[in-house]
Amino acid sequence: MYVILHIRDIMAKNVISVEPDAPLAEAAKIFQTYQFSGIPVMDKDKTLVGIVTQFDMLQKVSALYLAGDDSGKEKHGITPEDAKKLSALKAKDVMNPDAITLPEDATLEEAMGVFAEHHRVSSVPVVDKNKKVLGIVSKLDILKSLQEFQGRLG
């Protein structure tokens, strides 16, 4: 007998997200508080418009920080101008608009394939056909469900 497990059965339905115009500091606080590596960026209608990852954020901030100095001198801190530029950044400035997603009816096997193919991704938004966010699934969610399933068999 085969049992097909679907993402809708294991996804987290309470999705913590940011809006496109959210200050980058808000995303940084979410990263710190929840230990997430990626945060969905959704408009007011809960439509996915992108994802902000810690990597994207660090890449953008470091590019901005390093781009300001042409003198060839080593920088030893953030200047007031750098701080002003950093505080003006919004989620939309660093997000990846081409977020990897899964449909609600995706199977556990399909989700495992996505995580295997995109090994640096640790969570994936689950969306409907209109890109409305229904939930989010992580590698940990999949591992937990596999463990629970094995427990039921053994």
GROMACS .gro file of N, CA and C in nm:
model
  462
    1MET      N    1   0.084  -0.119   0.000
    1MET     CA    2   0.000   0.000   0.000
    1MET      C    3   0.088   0.125   0.000
    2TYR      N    4   0.058   0.217  -0.088
    2TYR     CA    5   0.131   0.342  -0.097
    2TYR      C    6   0.051   0.454  -0.034
    3VAL      N    7   0.119   0.542   0.038
    3VAL     CA    8   0.056   0.660   0.095
    3VAL      C    9   0.125   0.780   0.032
    4ILE      N   10   0.045   0.870  -0.022
    4ILE     CA   11   0.102   0.990  -0.081
    4ILE      C   12   0.082   1.105   0.017
    5LEU      N   13   0.192   1.161   0.061
    5LEU     CA   14   0.186   1.275   0.153
    5LEU      C   15   0.196   1.403   0.072
    6HIS      N   16   0.112   1.501   0.107
    6HIS     CA   17   0.111   1.628   0.036
    6HIS      C   18   0.165   1.740   0.124
    7ILE      N   19   0.220   1.840   0.059
    7ILE     CA   20   0.277   1.954   0.128
    7ILE      C   21   0.172   2.026   0.212
    8ARG      N   22   0.049   2.035   0.162
    8ARG     CA   23  -0.057   2.105   0.236
    8ARG      C   24  -0.079   2.045   0.375
    9ASP      N   25  -0.041   1.917   0.392
    9ASP     CA   26  -0.060   1.850   0.520
    9ASP      C   27   0.050   1.879   0.621
   10ILE      N   28   0.163   1.929   0.573
   10ILE     CA   29   0.275   1.952   0.665
   10ILE      C   30   0.324   2.097   0.668
   11MET      N   31   0.275   2.180   0.575
   11MET     CA   32   0.325   2.318   0.568
   11MET      C   33   0.279   2.399   0.688
   12ALA      N   34   0.359   2.499   0.722
   12ALA     CA   35   0.319   2.595   0.824
   12ALA      C   36   0.224   2.694   0.757
   13LYS      N   37   0.109   2.716   0.818
   13LYS     CA   38   0.009   2.803   0.757
   13LYS      C   39   0.021   2.948   0.806
   14ASN      N   40   0.085   2.968   0.919
   14ASN     CA   41   0.106   3.101   0.974
   14ASN      C   42   0.241   3.152   0.922
   15VAL      N   43   0.239   3.221   0.809
   15VAL     CA   44   0.361   3.262   0.741
   15VAL      C   45   0.405   3.400   0.790
   16ILE      N   46   0.525   3.408   0.839
   16ILE     CA   47   0.584   3.536   0.877
   16ILE      C   48   0.648   3.593   0.751
   17SER      N   49   0.610   3.716   0.717
   17SER     CA   50   0.655   3.776   0.592
   17SER      C   51   0.682   3.924   0.612
   18VAL      N   52   0.728   3.988   0.506
   18VAL     CA   53   0.743   4.133   0.503
   18VAL      C   54   0.678   4.184   0.375
   19GLU      N   55   0.642   4.311   0.377
   19GLU     CA   56   0.590   4.376   0.256
   19GLU      C   57   0.707   4.435   0.179
   20PRO      N   58   0.690   4.462   0.050
   20PRO     CA   59   0.801   4.515  -0.031
   20PRO      C   60   0.864   4.642   0.024
   21ASP      N   61   0.785   4.730   0.084
   21ASP     CA   62   0.838   4.856   0.136
   21ASP      C   63   0.885   4.849   0.281
   22ALA      N   64   0.889   4.730   0.336
   22ALA     CA   65   0.938   4.714   0.474
   22ALA      C   66   1.086   4.750   0.480
   23PRO      N   67   1.127   4.822   0.584
   23PRO     CA   68   1.270   4.852   0.600
   23PRO      C   69   1.349   4.721   0.614
   24LEU      N   70   1.469   4.722   0.563
   24LEU     CA   71   1.554   4.603   0.572
   24LEU      C   72   1.578   4.564   0.717
   25ALA      N   73   1.577   4.661   0.805
   25ALA     CA   74   1.595   4.633   0.948
   25ALA      C   75   1.485   4.541   1.001
   26GLU      N   76   1.365   4.551   0.945
   26GLU     CA   77   1.254   4.464   0.986
   26GLU      C   78   1.285   4.319   0.948
   27ALA      N   79   1.335   4.300   0.827
   27ALA     CA   80   1.372   4.165   0.784
   27ALA      C   81   1.487   4.112   0.870
   28ALA      N   82   1.583   4.197   0.900
   28ALA     CA   83   1.697   4.154   0.983
   28ALA      C   84   1.649   4.110   1.121
   29LYS      N   85   1.551   4.180   1.176
   29LYS     CA   86   1.498   4.143   1.307
   29LYS      C   87   1.428   4.007   1.301
   30ILE      N   88   1.354   3.982   1.192
   30ILE     CA   89   1.289   3.851   1.175
   30ILE      C   90   1.393   3.740   1.164
   31PHE      N   91   1.499   3.765   1.086
   31PHE     CA   92   1.607   3.666   1.075
   31PHE      C   93   1.662   3.632   1.213
   32GLN      N   94   1.686   3.735   1.290
   32GLN     CA   95   1.746   3.717   1.423
   32GLN      C   96   1.650   3.648   1.520
   33THR      N   97   1.525   3.691   1.519
   33THR     CA   98   1.426   3.638   1.614
   33THR      C   99   1.390   3.492   1.587
   34TYR      N  100   1.367   3.460   1.460
   34TYR     CA  101   1.315   3.328   1.425
   34TYR      C  102   1.418   3.233   1.365
   35GLN      N  103   1.538   3.281   1.342
   35GLN     CA  104   1.644   3.199   1.284
   35GLN      C  105   1.607   3.148   1.144
   36PHE      N  106   1.529   3.227   1.070
   36PHE     CA  107   1.496   3.193   0.933
   36PHE      C  108   1.613   3.228   0.843
   37SER      N  109   1.621   3.162   0.728
   37SER     CA  110   1.722   3.201   0.629
   37SER      C  111   1.658   3.274   0.512
   38GLY      N  112   1.525   3.268   0.502
   38GLY     CA  113   1.454   3.338   0.396
   38GLY      C  114   1.317   3.381   0.443
   39ILE      N  115   1.273   3.497   0.393
   39ILE     CA  116   1.143   3.552   0.433
   39ILE      C  117   1.064   3.587   0.307
   40PRO      N  118   0.942   3.534   0.293
   40PRO     CA  119   0.861   3.572   0.178
   40PRO      C  120   0.828   3.722   0.181
   41VAL      N  121   0.828   3.784   0.064
   41VAL     CA  122   0.786   3.923   0.050
   41VAL      C  123   0.650   3.918  -0.019
   42MET      N  124   0.547   3.968   0.051
   42MET     CA  125   0.411   3.961   0.001
   42MET      C  126   0.349   4.099  -0.001
   43ASP      N  127   0.264   4.122  -0.101
   43ASP     CA  128   0.191   4.247  -0.102
   43ASP      C  129   0.073   4.237  -0.004
   44LYS      N  130  -0.006   4.342   0.003
   44LYS     CA  131  -0.117   4.345   0.099
   44LYS      C  132  -0.221   4.237   0.076
   45ASP      N  133  -0.228   4.183  -0.047
   45ASP     CA  134  -0.323   4.077  -0.080
   45ASP      C  135  -0.267   3.937  -0.057
   46LYS      N  136  -0.150   3.931   0.006
   46LYS     CA  137  -0.081   3.804   0.033
   46LYS      C  138  -0.032   3.735  -0.094
   47THR      N  139  -0.008   3.815  -0.197
   47THR     CA  140   0.049   3.762  -0.320
   47THR      C  141   0.201   3.769  -0.309
   48LEU      N  142   0.266   3.660  -0.342
   48LEU     CA  143   0.412   3.654  -0.333
   48LEU      C  144   0.474   3.741  -0.442
   49VAL      N  145   0.562   3.832  -0.401
   49VAL     CA  146   0.633   3.915  -0.498
   49VAL      C  147   0.783   3.887  -0.497
   50GLY      N  148   0.829   3.808  -0.400
   50GLY     CA  149   0.971   3.774  -0.394
   50GLY      C  150   1.006   3.710  -0.262
   51ILE      N  151   1.135   3.693  -0.241
   51ILE     CA  152   1.185   3.639  -0.115
   51ILE      C  153   1.314   3.710  -0.081
   52VAL      N  154   1.331   3.741   0.046
   52VAL     CA  155   1.455   3.800   0.096
   52VAL      C  156   1.528   3.690   0.172
   53THR      N  157   1.651   3.664   0.134
   53THR     CA  158   1.732   3.566   0.207
   53THR      C  159   1.845   3.638   0.278
   54GLN      N  160   1.901   3.572   0.378
   54GLN     CA  161   2.016   3.630   0.447
   54GLN      C  162   2.129   3.654   0.348
   55PHE      N  163   2.148   3.562   0.255
   55PHE     CA  164   2.254   3.576   0.156
   55PHE      C  165   2.232   3.700   0.069
   56ASP      N  166   2.109   3.718   0.017
   56ASP     CA  167   2.077   3.835  -0.066
   56ASP      C  168   2.102   3.964   0.012
   57MET      N  169   2.061   3.963   0.136
   57MET     CA  170   2.075   4.082   0.220
   57MET      C  171   2.222   4.116   0.241
   58LEU      N  172   2.301   4.018   0.278
   58LEU     CA  173   2.445   4.041   0.301
   58LEU      C  174   2.515   4.083   0.172
   59GLN      N  175   2.476   4.022   0.061
   59GLN     CA  176   2.537   4.056  -0.067
   59GLN      C  177   2.509   4.201  -0.105
   60LYS      N  178   2.386   4.245  -0.089
   60LYS     CA  179   2.348   4.382  -0.124
   60LYS      C  180   2.414   4.483  -0.030
   61VAL      N  181   2.410   4.454   0.099
   61VAL     CA  182   2.468   4.545   0.198
   61VAL      C  183   2.618   4.556   0.179
   62SER      N  184   2.685   4.444   0.155
   62SER     CA  185   2.830   4.449   0.137
   62SER      C  186   2.866   4.519   0.007
   63ALA      N  187   2.787   4.500  -0.099
   63ALA     CA  188   2.813   4.568  -0.226
   63ALA      C  189   2.798   4.719  -0.209
   64LEU      N  190   2.697   4.760  -0.136
   64LEU     CA  191   2.675   4.902  -0.110
   64LEU      C  192   2.789   4.959  -0.025
   65TYR      N  193   2.826   4.885   0.075
   65TYR     CA  194   2.932   4.927   0.167
   65TYR      C  195   3.066   4.939   0.094
   66LEU      N  196   3.098   4.841   0.012
   66LEU     CA  197   3.227   4.840  -0.056
   66LEU      C  198   3.232   4.932  -0.177
   67ALA      N  199   3.118   4.964  -0.235
   67ALA     CA  200   3.114   5.046  -0.356
   67ALA      C  201   3.148   5.192  -0.328
   68GLY      N  202   3.134   5.236  -0.205
   68GLY     CA  203   3.152   5.378  -0.175
   68GLY      C  204   3.295   5.424  -0.162
   69ASP      N  205   3.393   5.337  -0.168
   69ASP     CA  206   3.531   5.378  -0.143
   69ASP      C  207   3.619   5.348  -0.263
   70ASP      N  208   3.660   5.455  -0.332
   70ASP     CA  209   3.749   5.441  -0.448
   70ASP      C  210   3.894   5.475  -0.414
   71SER      N  211   3.919   5.509  -0.290
   71SER     CA  212   4.050   5.560  -0.254
   71SER      C  213   4.156   5.451  -0.246
   72GLY      N  214   4.114   5.326  -0.242
   72GLY     CA  215   4.210   5.218  -0.228
   72GLY      C  216   4.247   5.195  -0.082
   73LYS      N  217   4.197   5.279   0.007
   73LYS     CA  218   4.223   5.263   0.150
   73LYS      C  219   4.130   5.157   0.208
   74GLU      N  220   4.178   5.091   0.307
   74GLU     CA  221   4.096   4.993   0.377
   74GLU      C  222   3.995   5.067   0.463
   75LYS      N  223   3.869   5.025   0.460
   75LYS     CA  224   3.767   5.089   0.542
   75LYS      C  225   3.770   5.032   0.683
   76HIS      N  226   3.745   5.117   0.778
   76HIS     CA  227   3.745   5.074   0.918
   76HIS      C  228   3.615   5.112   0.988
   77GLY      N  229   3.506   5.102   0.919
   77GLY     CA  230   3.378   5.134   0.980
   77GLY      C  231   3.282   5.190   0.877
   78ILE      N  232   3.162   5.213   0.923
   78ILE     CA  233   3.058   5.265   0.837
   78ILE      C  234   3.050   5.416   0.856
   79THR      N  235   3.053   5.488   0.746
   79THR     CA  236   3.043   5.633   0.752
   79THR      C  237   2.897   5.671   0.771
   80PRO      N  238   2.871   5.796   0.810
   80PRO     CA  239   2.731   5.841   0.820
   80PRO      C  240   2.656   5.828   0.687
   81GLU      N  241   2.726   5.851   0.575
   81GLU     CA  242   2.660   5.835   0.444
   81GLU      C  243   2.622   5.689   0.419
   82ASP      N  244   2.715   5.598   0.456
   82ASP     CA  245   2.685   5.455   0.442
   82ASP      C  246   2.563   5.417   0.526
   83ALA      N  247   2.560   5.465   0.650
   83ALA     CA  248   2.449   5.434   0.740
   83ALA      C  249   2.317   5.485   0.684
   84LYS      N  250   2.320   5.603   0.624
   84LYS     CA  251   2.198   5.661   0.566
   84LYS      C  252   2.150   5.574   0.449
   85LYS      N  253   2.243   5.531   0.363
   85LYS     CA  254   2.207   5.445   0.250
   85LYS      C  255   2.150   5.312   0.299
   86LEU      N  256   2.214   5.254   0.400
   86LEU     CA  257   2.168   5.126   0.453
   86LEU      C  258   2.029   5.137   0.515
   87SER      N  259   2.006   5.244   0.589
   87SER     CA  260   1.876   5.258   0.655
   87SER      C  261   1.764   5.286   0.555
   88ALA      N  262   1.799   5.331   0.435
   88ALA     CA  263   1.698   5.358   0.332
   88ALA      C  264   1.659   5.233   0.254
   89LEU      N  265   1.735   5.126   0.267
   89LEU     CA  266   1.705   5.003   0.191
   89LEU      C  267   1.575   4.940   0.237
   90LYS      N  268   1.500   4.891   0.141
   90LYS     CA  269   1.373   4.822   0.166
   90LYS      C  270   1.385   4.677   0.121
   91ALA      N  271   1.290   4.596   0.165
   91ALA     CA  272   1.289   4.455   0.125
   91ALA      C  273   1.292   4.441  -0.027
   92LYS      N  274   1.218   4.526  -0.097
   92LYS     CA  275   1.213   4.517  -0.244
   92LYS      C  276   1.347   4.545  -0.310
   93ASP      N  277   1.438   4.613  -0.238
   93ASP     CA  278   1.570   4.645  -0.292
   93ASP      C  279   1.664   4.526  -0.292
   94VAL      N  280   1.638   4.427  -0.208
   94VAL     CA  281   1.729   4.313  -0.197
   94VAL      C  282   1.663   4.179  -0.227
   95MET      N  283   1.531   4.178  -0.240
   95MET     CA  284   1.461   4.050  -0.260
   95MET      C  285   1.492   3.990  -0.397
   96ASN      N  286   1.475   3.860  -0.403
   96ASN     CA  287   1.481   3.788  -0.530
   96ASN      C  288   1.337   3.776  -0.578
   97PRO      N  289   1.302   3.839  -0.691
   97PRO     CA  290   1.163   3.833  -0.737
   97PRO      C  291   1.123   3.696  -0.794
   98ASP      N  292   1.220   3.611  -0.818
   98ASP     CA  293   1.192   3.478  -0.875
   98ASP      C  294   1.204   3.370  -0.768
   99ALA      N  295   1.121   3.380  -0.667
   99ALA     CA  296   1.125   3.284  -0.557
   99ALA      C  297   1.087   3.145  -0.605
  100ILE      N  298   1.154   3.046  -0.551
  100ILE     CA  299   1.117   2.906  -0.576
  100ILE      C  300   0.992   2.879  -0.495
  101THR      N  301   0.890   2.822  -0.558
  101THR     CA  302   0.764   2.794  -0.489
  101THR      C  303   0.719   2.651  -0.516
  102LEU      N  304   0.623   2.610  -0.437
  102LEU     CA  305   0.557   2.480  -0.457
  102LEU      C  306   0.407   2.502  -0.457
  103PRO      N  307   0.334   2.426  -0.541
  103PRO     CA  308   0.188   2.433  -0.535
  103PRO      C  309   0.137   2.355  -0.413
  104GLU      N  310   0.019   2.391  -0.367
  104GLU     CA  311  -0.039   2.328  -0.249
  104GLU      C  312  -0.055   2.176  -0.264
  105ASP      N  313  -0.078   2.130  -0.387
  105ASP     CA  314  -0.099   1.987  -0.408
  105ASP      C  315   0.031   1.911  -0.438
  106ALA      N  316   0.145   1.978  -0.420
  106ALA     CA  317   0.274   1.909  -0.440
  106ALA      C  318   0.288   1.796  -0.339
  107THR      N  319   0.351   1.690  -0.383
  107THR     CA  320   0.375   1.577  -0.292
  107THR      C  321   0.504   1.600  -0.215
  108LEU      N  322   0.520   1.521  -0.112
  108LEU     CA  323   0.643   1.525  -0.033
  108LEU      C  324   0.763   1.494  -0.121
  109GLU      N  325   0.746   1.399  -0.211
  109GLU     CA  326   0.853   1.361  -0.303
  109GLU      C  327   0.894   1.479  -0.392
  110GLU      N  328   0.795   1.553  -0.443
  110GLU     CA  329   0.826   1.670  -0.526
  110GLU      C  330   0.901   1.777  -0.445
  111ALA      N  331   0.859   1.797  -0.323
  111ALA     CA  332   0.925   1.895  -0.237
  111ALA      C  333   1.069   1.853  -0.208
  112MET      N  334   1.089   1.725  -0.183
  112MET     CA  335   1.226   1.677  -0.159
  112MET      C  336   1.312   1.699  -0.283
  113GLY      N  337   1.254   1.682  -0.400
  113GLY     CA  338   1.326   1.708  -0.524
  113GLY      C  339   1.368   1.854  -0.537
  114VAL      N  340   1.280   1.946  -0.498
  114VAL     CA  341   1.313   2.089  -0.503
  114VAL      C  342   1.428   2.119  -0.407
  115PHE      N  343   1.420   2.067  -0.286
  115PHE     CA  344   1.527   2.092  -0.189
  115PHE      C  345   1.658   2.027  -0.232
  116ALA      N  346   1.652   1.911  -0.296
  116ALA     CA  347   1.774   1.846  -0.344
  116ALA      C  348   1.837   1.928  -0.457
  117GLU      N  349   1.753   1.980  -0.545
  117GLU     CA  350   1.803   2.058  -0.658
  117GLU      C  351   1.856   2.195  -0.616
  118HIS      N  352   1.794   2.252  -0.516
  118HIS     CA  353   1.833   2.386  -0.467
  118HIS      C  354   1.879   2.371  -0.323
  119HIS      N  355   1.994   2.311  -0.305
  119HIS     CA  356   2.039   2.270  -0.172
  119HIS      C  357   2.060   2.386  -0.074
  120ARG      N  358   2.079   2.508  -0.123
  120ARG     CA  359   2.097   2.622  -0.033
  120ARG      C  360   1.964   2.676   0.019
  121VAL      N  361   1.854   2.634  -0.041
  121VAL     CA  362   1.721   2.678  -0.001
  121VAL      C  363   1.676   2.593   0.117
  122SER      N  364   1.627   2.659   0.224
  122SER     CA  365   1.584   2.582   0.340
  122SER      C  366   1.433   2.587   0.363
  123SER      N  367   1.365   2.683   0.299
  123SER     CA  368   1.219   2.686   0.307
  123SER      C  369   1.164   2.741   0.176
  124VAL      N  370   1.043   2.695   0.142
  124VAL     CA  371   0.982   2.730   0.014
  124VAL      C  372   0.836   2.771   0.038
  125PRO      N  373   0.796   2.888  -0.013
  125PRO     CA  374   0.655   2.927  -0.002
  125PRO      C  375   0.566   2.832  -0.083
  126VAL      N  376   0.449   2.805  -0.029
  126VAL     CA  377   0.348   2.724  -0.096
  126VAL      C  378   0.240   2.821  -0.144
  127VAL      N  379   0.213   2.819  -0.275
  127VAL     CA  380   0.124   2.918  -0.335
  127VAL      C  381   0.014   2.852  -0.416
  128ASP      N  382  -0.095   2.929  -0.436
  128ASP     CA  383  -0.200   2.883  -0.527
  128ASP      C  384  -0.166   2.931  -0.668
  129LYS      N  385  -0.255   2.908  -0.762
  129LYS     CA  386  -0.227   2.941  -0.903
  129LYS      C  387  -0.212   3.091  -0.927
  130ASN      N  388  -0.261   3.174  -0.833
  130ASN     CA  389  -0.249   3.320  -0.846
  130ASN      C  390  -0.133   3.376  -0.764
  131LYS      N  391  -0.046   3.288  -0.716
  131LYS     CA  392   0.070   3.324  -0.634
  131LYS      C  393   0.034   3.377  -0.495
  132LYS      N  394  -0.088   3.346  -0.449
  132LYS     CA  395  -0.127   3.379  -0.313
  132LYS      C  396  -0.058   3.279  -0.221
  133VAL      N  397   0.004   3.328  -0.115
  133VAL     CA  398   0.077   3.241  -0.024
  133VAL      C  399  -0.021   3.170   0.069
  134LEU      N  400  -0.014   3.038   0.067
  134LEU     CA  401  -0.100   2.955   0.151
  134LEU      C  402  -0.026   2.901   0.272
  135GLY      N  403   0.106   2.894   0.260
  135GLY     CA  404   0.188   2.841   0.367
  135GLY      C  405   0.334   2.842   0.327
  136ILE      N  406   0.414   2.777   0.409
  136ILE     CA  407   0.557   2.765   0.379
  136ILE      C  408   0.602   2.629   0.432
  137VAL      N  409   0.692   2.566   0.359
  137VAL     CA  410   0.741   2.435   0.400
  137VAL      C  411   0.894   2.442   0.405
  138SER      N  412   0.949   2.379   0.508
  138SER     CA  413   1.094   2.380   0.525
  138SER      C  414   1.150   2.238   0.517
  139LYS      N  415   1.280   2.230   0.505
  139LYS     CA  416   1.345   2.099   0.508
  139LYS      C  417   1.313   2.028   0.638
  140LEU      N  418   1.311   2.103   0.746
  140LEU     CA  419   1.282   2.045   0.877
  140LEU      C  420   1.139   1.988   0.883
  141ASP      N  421   1.043   2.058   0.821
  141ASP     CA  422   0.905   2.006   0.815
  141ASP      C  423   0.902   1.870   0.747
  142ILE      N  424   0.977   1.858   0.639
  142ILE     CA  425   0.980   1.732   0.564
  142ILE      C  426   1.045   1.621   0.647
  143LEU      N  427   1.156   1.653   0.712
  143LEU     CA  428   1.222   1.552   0.796
  143LEU      C  429   1.131   1.507   0.910
  144LYS      N  430   1.060   1.601   0.972
  144LYS     CA  431   0.967   1.566   1.081
  144LYS      C  432   0.856   1.475   1.029
  145SER      N  433   0.801   1.508   0.912
  145SER     CA  434   0.692   1.426   0.860
  145SER      C  435   0.740   1.286   0.824
  146LEU      N  436   0.861   1.275   0.771
  146LEU     CA  437   0.916   1.142   0.742
  146LEU      C  438   0.937   1.062   0.869
  147GLN      N  439   0.985   1.128   0.973
  147GLN     CA  440   1.006   1.062   1.100
  147GLN      C  441   0.873   1.015   1.159
  148GLU      N  442   0.770   1.100   1.153
  148GLU     CA  443   0.638   1.062   1.203
  148GLU      C  444   0.580   0.946   1.125
  149PHE      N  445   0.597   0.949   0.993
  149PHE     CA  446   0.547   0.843   0.907
  149PHE      C  447   0.616   0.709   0.941
  150GLN      N  448   0.748   0.715   0.960
  150GLN     CA  449   0.822   0.593   0.998
  150GLN      C  450   0.775   0.541   1.132
  151GLY      N  451   0.746   0.633   1.224
  151GLY     CA  452   0.697   0.593   1.357
  151GLY      C  453   0.565   0.519   1.349
  152ARG      N  454   0.479   0.559   1.256
  152ARG     CA  455   0.350   0.494   1.238
  152ARG      C  456   0.366   0.354   1.177
  153LEU      N  457   0.470   0.338   1.096
  153LEU     CA  458   0.493   0.208   1.031
  153LEU      C  459   0.560   0.108   1.126
  154GLY      N  460   0.644   0.161   1.213
  154GLY     CA  461   0.723   0.069   1.296
  154GLY      C  462   0.672   0.064   1.430
   0.00000   0.00000   0.00000
